[in-house]
Amino acid sequence: MTSMDILDTFEENCCVMRYTTAGQLWNIIAPREFVDFSYTTSYADGLLTCGISLDYGEVRPNFVRGFNHPCGWFCIPLKDCPNHSLLTGYIQTELRGMLPQSAVDTAMSSTLANFYSDLKKALKS
């Protein structure tokens, strides 16, 4: 993920967000943007965030509009170690565009690995 912007806010935990990604595999896979409705709430002493993509506004030049089917992230503190949490993500991303499935599989796996690695670094700082 290269950027995340809140486009519209409906209430404290409810908004429309735009996420962008960089091109992958020497730009064989063009940069993508996703526009999602997102809702976050408390859940079992942790957080639950769920979302789905929307048809919202124009697609910006140099991006392909991807689509996230219903998805969610659960962040729940560990009972044995309350200073740590278990983050579980359930995503169903459709990159769209004309892509070979092998390129999609390679890009998605490396992108998700980088996302969790970057998240871990951010949380430590």
PDB file of C-alpha atoms in Angstrom:
ATOM      1  CA  MET A   1       0.000   0.000   0.000  1.00  0.00           C
ATOM      2  CA  THR A   2       1.476   3.344  -0.995  1.00  0.00           C
ATOM      3  CA  SER A   3      -1.252   5.679   0.265  1.00  0.00           C
ATOM      4  CA  MET A   4      -4.482   5.736   2.227  1.00  0.00           C
ATOM      5  CA  ASP A   5      -6.849   8.710   2.226  1.00  0.00           C
ATOM      6  CA  ILE A   6     -10.222   9.245   3.884  1.00  0.00           C
ATOM      7  CA  LEU A   7     -12.569  10.590   1.191  1.00  0.00           C
ATOM      8  CA  ASP A   8     -15.757  10.909   3.234  1.00  0.00           C
ATOM      9  CA  THR A   9     -16.668  10.421   6.907  1.00  0.00           C
ATOM     10  CA  PHE A  10     -20.187   9.504   8.026  1.00  0.00           C
ATOM     11  CA  GLU A  11     -19.575   9.115  11.763  1.00  0.00           C
ATOM     12  CA  GLU A  12     -16.618   8.393  14.006  1.00  0.00           C
ATOM     13  CA  ASN A  13     -15.989   4.797  12.875  1.00  0.00           C
ATOM     14  CA  CYS A  14     -17.538   4.859   9.410  1.00  0.00           C
ATOM     15  CA  CYS A  15     -15.888   6.261   6.278  1.00  0.00           C
ATOM     16  CA  VAL A  16     -14.980   5.894   2.614  1.00  0.00           C
ATOM     17  CA  MET A  17     -11.253   5.357   2.057  1.00  0.00           C
ATOM     18  CA  ARG A  18      -8.995   5.259  -0.995  1.00  0.00           C
ATOM     19  CA  TYR A  19      -5.983   2.962  -0.965  1.00  0.00           C
ATOM     20  CA  THR A  20      -3.342   2.885  -3.678  1.00  0.00           C
ATOM     21  CA  THR A  21      -0.667   0.348  -4.484  1.00  0.00           C
ATOM     22  CA  ALA A  22       2.524   0.609  -6.497  1.00  0.00           C
ATOM     23  CA  GLY A  23       3.033  -1.222  -9.771  1.00  0.00           C
ATOM     24  CA  GLN A  24       4.349  -4.765  -9.388  1.00  0.00           C
ATOM     25  CA  LEU A  25       6.649  -7.043 -11.376  1.00  0.00           C
ATOM     26  CA  TRP A  26       8.372  -4.242 -13.300  1.00  0.00           C
ATOM     27  CA  ASN A  27       4.946  -2.593 -13.802  1.00  0.00           C
ATOM     28  CA  ILE A  28       3.504  -5.623 -15.593  1.00  0.00           C
ATOM     29  CA  ILE A  29       0.817  -5.085 -12.986  1.00  0.00           C
ATOM     30  CA  ALA A  30      -0.098  -1.385 -13.090  1.00  0.00           C
ATOM     31  CA  PRO A  31      -0.672   0.616  -9.890  1.00  0.00           C
ATOM     32  CA  ARG A  32      -4.125  -0.001  -8.406  1.00  0.00           C
ATOM     33  CA  GLU A  33      -6.550   2.086  -6.402  1.00  0.00           C
ATOM     34  CA  PHE A  34      -9.349   0.763  -4.234  1.00  0.00           C
ATOM     35  CA  VAL A  35     -12.208   2.844  -2.826  1.00  0.00           C
ATOM     36  CA  ASP A  36     -13.822   1.082   0.128  1.00  0.00           C
ATOM     37  CA  PHE A  37     -16.588   1.719   2.614  1.00  0.00           C
ATOM     38  CA  SER A  38     -15.040   0.896   6.003  1.00  0.00           C
ATOM     39  CA  TYR A  39     -16.552   0.424   9.450  1.00  0.00           C
ATOM     40  CA  THR A  40     -14.567  -0.193  12.653  1.00  0.00           C
ATOM     41  CA  THR A  41     -15.974  -1.232  16.019  1.00  0.00           C
ATOM     42  CA  SER A  42     -14.872  -2.749  19.325  1.00  0.00           C
ATOM     43  CA  TYR A  43     -14.989  -6.537  19.424  1.00  0.00           C
ATOM     44  CA  ALA A  44     -13.963  -8.927  22.216  1.00  0.00           C
ATOM     45  CA  ASP A  45     -11.605  -6.360  23.823  1.00  0.00           C
ATOM     46  CA  GLY A  46     -10.108  -5.710  20.389  1.00  0.00           C
ATOM     47  CA  LEU A  47     -11.151  -4.212  17.085  1.00  0.00           C
ATOM     48  CA  LEU A  48     -13.099  -5.402  14.079  1.00  0.00           C
ATOM     49  CA  THR A  49     -12.859  -3.540  10.774  1.00  0.00           C
ATOM     50  CA  CYS A  50     -14.965  -4.564   7.819  1.00  0.00           C
ATOM     51  CA  GLY A  51     -15.344  -3.118   4.375  1.00  0.00           C
ATOM     52  CA  ILE A  52     -16.346  -3.461   0.756  1.00  0.00           C
ATOM     53  CA  SER A  53     -15.385  -1.568  -2.389  1.00  0.00           C
ATOM     54  CA  LEU A  54     -17.670   1.050  -3.890  1.00  0.00           C
ATOM     55  CA  ASP A  55     -18.130   2.555  -7.332  1.00  0.00           C
ATOM     56  CA  TYR A  56     -17.081   6.016  -6.164  1.00  0.00           C
ATOM     57  CA  GLY A  57     -15.827   8.884  -8.264  1.00  0.00           C
ATOM     58  CA  GLU A  58     -13.566   8.788 -11.261  1.00  0.00           C
ATOM     59  CA  VAL A  59     -10.628   6.435 -11.605  1.00  0.00           C
ATOM     60  CA  ARG A  60      -7.469   8.511 -11.423  1.00  0.00           C
ATOM     61  CA  PRO A  61      -5.076   8.469 -14.387  1.00  0.00           C
ATOM     62  CA  ASN A  62      -2.311   5.831 -14.222  1.00  0.00           C
ATOM     63  CA  PHE A  63      -4.340   3.584 -11.893  1.00  0.00           C
ATOM     64  CA  VAL A  64      -6.585   0.585 -12.450  1.00  0.00           C
ATOM     65  CA  ARG A  65      -9.591   0.451 -10.094  1.00  0.00           C
ATOM     66  CA  GLY A  66      -9.443  -2.774  -8.127  1.00  0.00           C
ATOM     67  CA  PHE A  67     -12.326  -4.194  -6.112  1.00  0.00           C
ATOM     68  CA  ASN A  68     -12.455  -5.620  -2.592  1.00  0.00           C
ATOM     69  CA  HIS A  69     -15.348  -7.980  -1.981  1.00  0.00           C
ATOM     70  CA  PRO A  70     -16.580  -8.075   1.655  1.00  0.00           C
ATOM     71  CA  CYS A  71     -13.498  -8.223   3.870  1.00  0.00           C
ATOM     72  CA  GLY A  72     -12.525  -7.821   7.490  1.00  0.00           C
ATOM     73  CA  TRP A  73      -9.652  -7.444   9.946  1.00  0.00           C
ATOM     74  CA  PHE A  74      -9.789  -8.676  13.535  1.00  0.00           C
ATOM     75  CA  CYS A  75      -7.295  -7.409  16.109  1.00  0.00           C
ATOM     76  CA  ILE A  76      -7.725  -9.201  19.435  1.00  0.00           C
ATOM     77  CA  PRO A  77      -5.381  -9.040  22.466  1.00  0.00           C
ATOM     78  CA  LEU A  78      -3.796 -12.340  23.476  1.00  0.00           C
ATOM     79  CA  LYS A  79      -5.018 -13.515  26.900  1.00  0.00           C
ATOM     80  CA  ASP A  80      -1.607 -14.895  27.903  1.00  0.00           C
ATOM     81  CA  CYS A  81       0.219 -11.779  26.720  1.00  0.00           C
ATOM     82  CA  PRO A  82      -2.056  -8.701  26.866  1.00  0.00           C
ATOM     83  CA  ASN A  83       0.603  -6.410  25.352  1.00  0.00           C
ATOM     84  CA  HIS A  84       0.349  -8.402  22.107  1.00  0.00           C
ATOM     85  CA  SER A  85      -2.560  -8.940  19.747  1.00  0.00           C
ATOM     86  CA  LEU A  86      -3.494 -11.409  17.065  1.00  0.00           C
ATOM     87  CA  LEU A  87      -4.258  -9.720  13.743  1.00  0.00           C
ATOM     88  CA  THR A  88      -6.338 -11.778  11.343  1.00  0.00           C
ATOM     89  CA  GLY A  89      -7.329 -10.517   7.923  1.00  0.00           C
ATOM     90  CA  TYR A  90      -9.920 -11.886   5.544  1.00  0.00           C
ATOM     91  CA  ILE A  91      -9.663 -10.310   2.102  1.00  0.00           C
ATOM     92  CA  GLN A  92     -11.142 -11.058  -1.294  1.00  0.00           C
ATOM     93  CA  THR A  93      -9.385  -8.742  -3.704  1.00  0.00           C
ATOM     94  CA  GLU A  94     -10.067  -8.581  -7.405  1.00  0.00           C
ATOM     95  CA  LEU A  95      -7.220  -6.676  -9.074  1.00  0.00           C
ATOM     96  CA  ARG A  96      -9.140  -6.283 -12.347  1.00  0.00           C
ATOM     97  CA  GLY A  97      -7.465  -5.491 -15.625  1.00  0.00           C
ATOM     98  CA  MET A  98      -5.925  -7.967 -18.026  1.00  0.00           C
ATOM     99  CA  LEU A  99      -3.502  -9.985 -15.917  1.00  0.00           C
ATOM    100  CA  PRO A 100      -2.163 -13.537 -16.089  1.00  0.00           C
ATOM    101  CA  GLN A 101      -3.234 -15.434 -12.947  1.00  0.00           C
ATOM    102  CA  SER A 102       0.381 -16.417 -12.183  1.00  0.00           C
ATOM    103  CA  ALA A 103       1.353 -12.714 -12.055  1.00  0.00           C
ATOM    104  CA  VAL A 104      -1.598 -11.972  -9.745  1.00  0.00           C
ATOM    105  CA  ASP A 105      -0.656 -14.841  -7.402  1.00  0.00           C
ATOM    106  CA  THR A 106       2.978 -13.716  -7.220  1.00  0.00           C
ATOM    107  CA  ALA A 107       2.136 -10.053  -6.671  1.00  0.00           C
ATOM    108  CA  MET A 108      -0.555 -10.731  -4.056  1.00  0.00           C
ATOM    109  CA  SER A 109       1.637 -13.007  -1.959  1.00  0.00           C
ATOM    110  CA  SER A 110       4.589 -10.589  -1.933  1.00  0.00           C
ATOM    111  CA  THR A 111       2.305  -7.589  -1.323  1.00  0.00           C
ATOM    112  CA  LEU A 112       0.652  -9.253   1.682  1.00  0.00           C
ATOM    113  CA  ALA A 113       4.016 -10.317   3.106  1.00  0.00           C
ATOM    114  CA  ASN A 114       5.282  -6.735   2.773  1.00  0.00           C
ATOM    115  CA  PHE A 115       2.087  -5.351   4.342  1.00  0.00           C
ATOM    116  CA  TYR A 116       2.509  -7.473   7.487  1.00  0.00           C
ATOM    117  CA  SER A 117       6.242  -6.742   7.653  1.00  0.00           C
ATOM    118  CA  ASP A 118       5.657  -2.983   7.342  1.00  0.00           C
ATOM    119  CA  LEU A 119       2.853  -3.153   9.911  1.00  0.00           C
ATOM    120  CA  LYS A 120       5.107  -4.937  12.385  1.00  0.00           C
ATOM    121  CA  LYS A 121       7.815  -2.275  11.927  1.00  0.00           C
ATOM    122  CA  ALA A 122       5.299   0.549  12.345  1.00  0.00           C
ATOM    123  CA  LEU A 123       3.875  -0.921  15.532  1.00  0.00           C
ATOM    124  CA  LYS A 124       7.339  -1.315  17.063  1.00  0.00           C
ATOM    125  CA  SER A 125       8.191   2.366  16.531  1.00  0.00           C
TER     126      SER A 125
END
